Coordinates of C-alpha atoms in Angstrom, one line a residue:
M8 CA -3.2 -15.4 -8.5
S9 CA -6.0 -17.3 -7.2
T10 CA -5.8 -20.9 -5.5
P11 CA -8.1 -22.9 -7.5
T12 CA -11.8 -22.7 -6.6
P13 CA -13.9 -26.4 -8.0
A14 CA -15.7 -26.4 -10.5
V15 CA -14.8 -23.1 -11.7
S16 CA -12.0 -22.5 -14.9
Q17 CA -9.1 -20.8 -14.2
A18 CA -8.4 -20.3 -17.3
P19 CA -6.1 -16.6 -17.4
L20 CA -8.6 -13.5 -16.9
P21 CA -8.5 -10.6 -19.4
F22 CA -6.7 -7.4 -18.0
S23 CA -9.6 -5.1 -17.7
F24 CA -11.6 -7.9 -15.6
S25 CA -8.3 -8.3 -13.4
L26 CA -8.0 -4.1 -12.8
A27 CA -11.9 -4.3 -11.8
A28 CA -11.5 -7.2 -9.4
G29 CA -8.1 -5.2 -8.0
A30 CA -10.3 -1.7 -8.0
I31 CA -12.8 -3.5 -6.3
A32 CA -10.8 -5.3 -3.5
G33 CA -9.1 -2.0 -2.9
V34 CA -11.7 -0.1 -2.2
T35 CA -13.2 -2.4 0.4
E36 CA -9.6 -2.7 2.0
I37 CA -9.3 1.5 2.5
L38 CA -12.4 2.1 3.7
T39 CA -12.3 -0.9 6.5
M40 CA -8.8 0.3 7.4
Y41 CA -7.9 4.1 6.6
P42 CA -7.8 5.2 10.3
L43 CA -4.9 3.0 11.1
D44 CA -3.0 4.9 8.4
V45 CA -3.5 8.0 9.7
V46 CA -2.2 6.9 13.5
K47 CA 1.1 5.1 11.1
T48 CA 1.5 8.6 9.8
R49 CA 1.9 10.3 13.1
F50 CA 3.9 7.9 14.7
Q51 CA 6.4 7.9 11.5
L52 CA 6.7 11.7 11.5
A53 CA 7.6 11.8 15.3
V54 CA 11.1 12.7 15.2
G55 CA 13.2 11.1 18.2
A56 CA 9.8 10.3 20.2
A57 CA 8.7 6.8 20.6
D58 CA 5.7 5.5 19.6
A59 CA 2.5 5.7 22.0
S60 CA -0.5 3.2 22.2
I61 CA -2.3 3.1 18.8
L62 CA -5.5 3.2 21.1
G63 CA -4.0 6.2 22.6
T64 CA -3.1 8.1 19.7
F65 CA -6.8 7.2 18.4
K66 CA -8.1 8.4 21.6
E67 CA -5.8 11.8 21.3
I68 CA -6.7 12.2 17.8
V69 CA -10.7 12.0 18.5
K70 CA -10.5 14.4 21.5
S71 CA -8.1 17.0 19.8
E72 CA -9.2 17.1 16.7
G73 CA -12.4 15.6 16.3
P74 CA -13.2 12.1 14.8
K75 CA -13.1 13.2 11.1
A76 CA -9.5 13.8 11.8
L77 CA -9.5 9.7 11.3
Y78 CA -10.1 10.2 8.2
R79 CA -8.2 13.0 7.0
G80 CA -6.9 13.1 4.0
I81 CA -8.7 9.9 2.7
L82 CA -9.6 11.6 -0.8
P83 CA -6.4 10.8 -2.8
P84 CA -6.3 7.1 -1.8
I85 CA -9.8 6.8 -2.7
L86 CA -8.9 8.3 -5.9
V87 CA -5.7 6.5 -6.6
E88 CA -7.1 3.3 -4.3
A89 CA -8.8 2.0 -7.8
P90 CA -6.0 2.0 -10.1
K91 CA -3.3 1.3 -7.3
R92 CA -4.8 -2.2 -6.6
A93 CA -6.2 -2.8 -9.8
I94 CA -2.0 -2.5 -11.1
K95 CA -1.1 -4.9 -7.8
F96 CA -3.3 -7.5 -8.8
G97 CA -4.0 -6.8 -12.6
C98 CA 0.0 -6.1 -13.6
N99 CA 0.8 -9.0 -11.2
D100 CA -0.9 -11.4 -13.2
M101 CA -0.1 -9.5 -16.8
Y102 CA 4.1 -9.6 -16.0
A103 CA 3.5 -13.4 -14.9
Q104 CA 2.1 -14.0 -18.2
I105 CA 4.9 -12.1 -20.3
Y106 CA 7.8 -14.0 -17.9
K107 CA 6.0 -17.3 -18.6
R108 CA 5.8 -17.0 -22.4
E109 CA 9.3 -14.8 -22.8
F110 CA 11.5 -16.2 -20.3
G111 CA 9.8 -19.9 -19.7
L112 CA 9.6 -19.0 -16.0
K113 CA 7.3 -21.7 -14.0
D114 CA 4.8 -21.0 -11.3
G115 CA 6.2 -20.8 -7.8
K116 CA 7.8 -18.9 -5.5
S117 CA 10.8 -16.9 -7.9
L118 CA 7.9 -16.1 -10.4
A119 CA 5.7 -14.8 -7.4
V120 CA 8.5 -12.4 -6.1
L121 CA 9.3 -11.5 -9.7
T122 CA 6.1 -10.5 -10.5
G123 CA 5.3 -8.8 -7.2
M124 CA 8.3 -6.4 -7.6
S125 CA 7.7 -5.8 -11.3
A126 CA 4.0 -4.9 -10.2
G127 CA 5.2 -3.1 -7.4
V128 CA 7.7 -0.7 -9.4
T129 CA 4.6 0.4 -11.7
E130 CA 2.4 0.9 -9.0
A131 CA 4.6 3.1 -7.3
A132 CA 4.9 5.8 -10.4
V133 CA 0.7 5.9 -10.6
V134 CA 0.4 6.4 -6.8
V135 CA 3.5 8.6 -5.7
S136 CA 1.7 11.8 -6.1
F137 CA -1.7 11.0 -4.2
D138 CA 0.6 9.5 -1.5
L139 CA 2.4 12.9 -1.2
V140 CA -0.9 14.8 -1.0
K141 CA -1.8 12.3 1.7
I142 CA 0.8 13.0 3.7
R143 CA 0.6 16.7 3.9
L144 CA -3.1 16.2 4.8
Q145 CA -2.6 13.7 7.7
D146 CA 0.2 15.6 9.1
K147 CA -0.9 17.4 12.0
R148 CA 1.8 20.2 11.4
N149 CA -0.2 21.5 8.5
A150 CA -3.8 21.8 10.2
G151 CA -4.9 25.1 9.0
K152 CA -2.7 25.3 6.2
Y153 CA -4.8 23.1 3.5
K154 CA -8.9 23.8 3.1
N155 CA -9.2 20.7 1.7
T156 CA -7.7 17.9 -1.3
T157 CA -8.1 20.8 -3.8
D158 CA -6.2 23.5 -2.2
C159 CA -3.5 21.2 -1.2
V160 CA -3.0 20.3 -4.7
K161 CA -2.9 23.9 -5.8
T162 CA -1.1 25.0 -3.0
I163 CA 2.1 22.4 -3.5
F164 CA 1.8 23.5 -7.4
R165 CA 2.6 26.9 -6.3
E166 CA 5.3 26.5 -3.6
E167 CA 7.2 23.4 -5.2
G168 CA 6.0 23.2 -8.8
F169 CA 5.3 20.1 -10.9
R170 CA 8.4 18.0 -9.7
G171 CA 7.3 18.7 -5.7
F172 CA 4.8 15.8 -6.7
F173 CA 7.4 13.6 -7.0
K174 CA 9.0 14.1 -3.9
G175 CA 10.2 10.2 -2.1
L176 CA 9.6 8.8 -5.7
E177 CA 13.0 6.4 -4.9
A178 CA 11.6 5.7 -1.7
T179 CA 7.8 5.0 -2.7
V180 CA 9.2 2.2 -5.3
L181 CA 11.4 0.6 -2.8
R182 CA 7.9 0.5 -0.8
H183 CA 6.4 -0.8 -3.1
A184 CA 8.6 -3.5 -5.1
V185 CA 9.6 -4.8 -1.5
W186 CA 5.8 -5.2 -0.3
N187 CA 4.7 -6.7 -3.4
G188 CA 7.4 -8.9 -3.6
G189 CA 7.1 -10.3 0.0
Y190 CA 3.4 -10.7 -0.1
F191 CA 3.0 -12.3 -3.0
G192 CA 6.3 -14.7 -2.7
V193 CA 4.5 -15.5 0.8
I194 CA 1.6 -16.2 -0.6
S195 CA 2.7 -18.8 -3.1
T196 CA 4.5 -20.3 -0.2
A197 CA 1.6 -20.2 2.0
R198 CA -1.1 -21.6 0.0
S199 CA 1.4 -24.8 -0.3
L200 CA 1.3 -25.8 3.5
F201 CA -3.0 -25.4 3.8
P202 CA -4.5 -28.4 2.7
E203 CA -6.7 -28.2 -0.5
P204 CA -9.9 -26.2 0.3
Q205 CA -12.9 -28.3 -0.3
S206 CA -15.6 -25.9 0.1
K207 CA -16.1 -22.3 -0.4
E208 CA -15.9 -21.4 3.0
A209 CA -12.3 -23.0 3.1
L210 CA -11.3 -21.2 0.8
L211 CA -12.2 -18.2 1.9
A212 CA -10.5 -18.9 4.9
T213 CA -7.7 -19.7 3.3
N214 CA -7.1 -17.4 1.2
F215 CA -8.0 -14.6 3.7
A216 CA -4.7 -16.6 6.2
C217 CA -2.6 -16.5 3.4
G218 CA -3.0 -13.0 2.6
T219 CA -3.0 -11.8 6.6
I220 CA 0.6 -13.5 6.4
G221 CA 1.8 -12.1 2.9
G222 CA 0.8 -8.5 4.5
T223 CA 2.6 -9.1 8.0
V224 CA 5.4 -10.4 6.4
G225 CA 5.6 -7.4 3.5
T226 CA 5.1 -4.8 6.0
M227 CA 8.0 -6.3 8.2
L228 CA 10.4 -5.7 4.8
N229 CA 9.1 -2.6 3.6
T230 CA 8.8 -0.2 6.7
P231 CA 12.0 1.6 6.6
F232 CA 11.6 2.4 3.5
D233 CA 8.0 3.6 4.1
V234 CA 9.2 5.7 7.1
V235 CA 11.8 7.5 4.3
K236 CA 9.0 8.4 2.4
T237 CA 6.7 10.0 4.7
R238 CA 9.7 12.2 6.0
V239 CA 11.0 12.7 2.7
Q240 CA 7.2 13.7 1.1
S241 CA 6.6 15.8 4.9
Q242 CA 9.1 18.0 4.0
L243 CA 8.1 21.4 2.9
A244 CA 11.2 23.8 2.3
A245 CA 14.4 23.4 1.4
P246 CA 16.7 22.7 2.8
Y247 CA 15.8 19.2 2.5
K248 CA 16.8 16.7 5.9
Y249 CA 16.1 13.8 4.1
G250 CA 17.0 12.9 0.5
W251 CA 17.9 9.8 -1.2
A252 CA 16.9 6.5 0.5
A253 CA 19.9 5.2 2.1
P254 CA 21.2 8.6 2.7
A255 CA 18.1 9.0 4.8
I256 CA 18.2 5.6 6.2
R257 CA 21.6 6.2 7.4
T258 CA 20.9 10.0 8.9
I259 CA 17.6 7.8 11.1
I260 CA 20.2 5.2 12.9
R261 CA 22.8 7.8 13.7
E262 CA 20.1 10.2 15.5
E263 CA 17.3 8.2 16.8
G264 CA 19.0 4.5 16.3
V265 CA 17.8 1.7 14.3
A266 CA 14.3 1.0 16.0
A267 CA 12.8 4.1 13.9
L268 CA 13.3 2.7 10.8
Y269 CA 9.9 1.1 12.3
K270 CA 8.5 3.5 13.9
G271 CA 4.1 3.3 12.8
F272 CA 4.8 -0.6 12.6
G273 CA 2.2 -1.5 14.8
P274 CA -0.7 0.1 13.2
K275 CA 0.9 -0.4 9.8
V276 CA 0.8 -4.6 10.2
L277 CA -2.4 -4.5 11.5
R278 CA -3.7 -2.3 8.7
L279 CA -1.6 -4.1 6.1
G280 CA -1.6 -7.8 7.6
P281 CA -5.8 -8.2 7.8
G282 CA -6.1 -5.6 5.0
G283 CA -3.9 -7.7 3.1
G284 CA -6.2 -10.8 3.6
I285 CA -8.9 -8.3 2.9
L286 CA -8.0 -7.5 -0.1
L287 CA -6.9 -11.3 -1.3
V288 CA -10.3 -12.3 0.0
V289 CA -12.3 -9.8 -2.3
Y290 CA -10.1 -10.0 -4.9
D291 CA -10.7 -14.2 -5.6
F292 CA -14.2 -13.7 -5.0
V293 CA -14.6 -11.0 -7.7
T294 CA -13.1 -13.2 -10.1
T295 CA -14.4 -16.6 -9.2
Y296 CA -17.2 -14.5 -10.1
M297 CA -15.9 -12.6 -13.3
R298 CA -15.0 -16.4 -14.4
K299 CA -17.9 -17.9 -13.8
H300 CA -20.4 -15.8 -15.0
F301 CA -18.2 -13.8 -17.7
M302 CA -16.0 -16.2 -19.4

């Protein structure tokens, strides 16, 4: 996962170490970038409307709903962020070792894409329910419907049953598999284009640049599935307009045009581009510390 750091052993990390490092990286990223996620969701739920400006949407949310609205729904992603990011990095390392051992694959772009997509599928199964609750809380149309996160969970269970928490699972799997495959695959390629870091500062700069590039490409690839996921998970009662990903994409294109599949791309890429850089820098910093002090 990490670019070799001078004088630090690069023996494979124990899975528990990778999980812990991924968790720390993920919580750091979400606390920094979450308001952009709220704006992204508002854009994606605006059926038939063109995206407003990001700054204008920030101002409108603060003016009409108060500054706290920029963090509405943050508890579910905070609760799942640790296992989500831990899985992103920990399972990526675990799958890499499995594919190398069982199939004889070597380090490179193909392995990075394959392990990233495998980790993304695993990650999606864990986060889908938390993401659904977050979307319900972020949706302006639900203002006043839920008192808090706990009330939202109870209401979903009462009105939609246990299966309601898994709405949008298919689109979530596609979103995470495509993003992770693009993210880790691009990082593998980008690192080969940068000169070998000769200092700690150069290593951090390279990691941030590669992570940002990887996050941007991953976002370009997976945004259509993210729009579908948001539309599916926001639906409260039958008849449902959006179901499986492919028919939902066709419906969006037919009614709103191809560009609608990229609603919310601006705030999303602003979050996940630099956010991907933050993830990689913090993850590499923590794993380097672990290797130095605990291995």
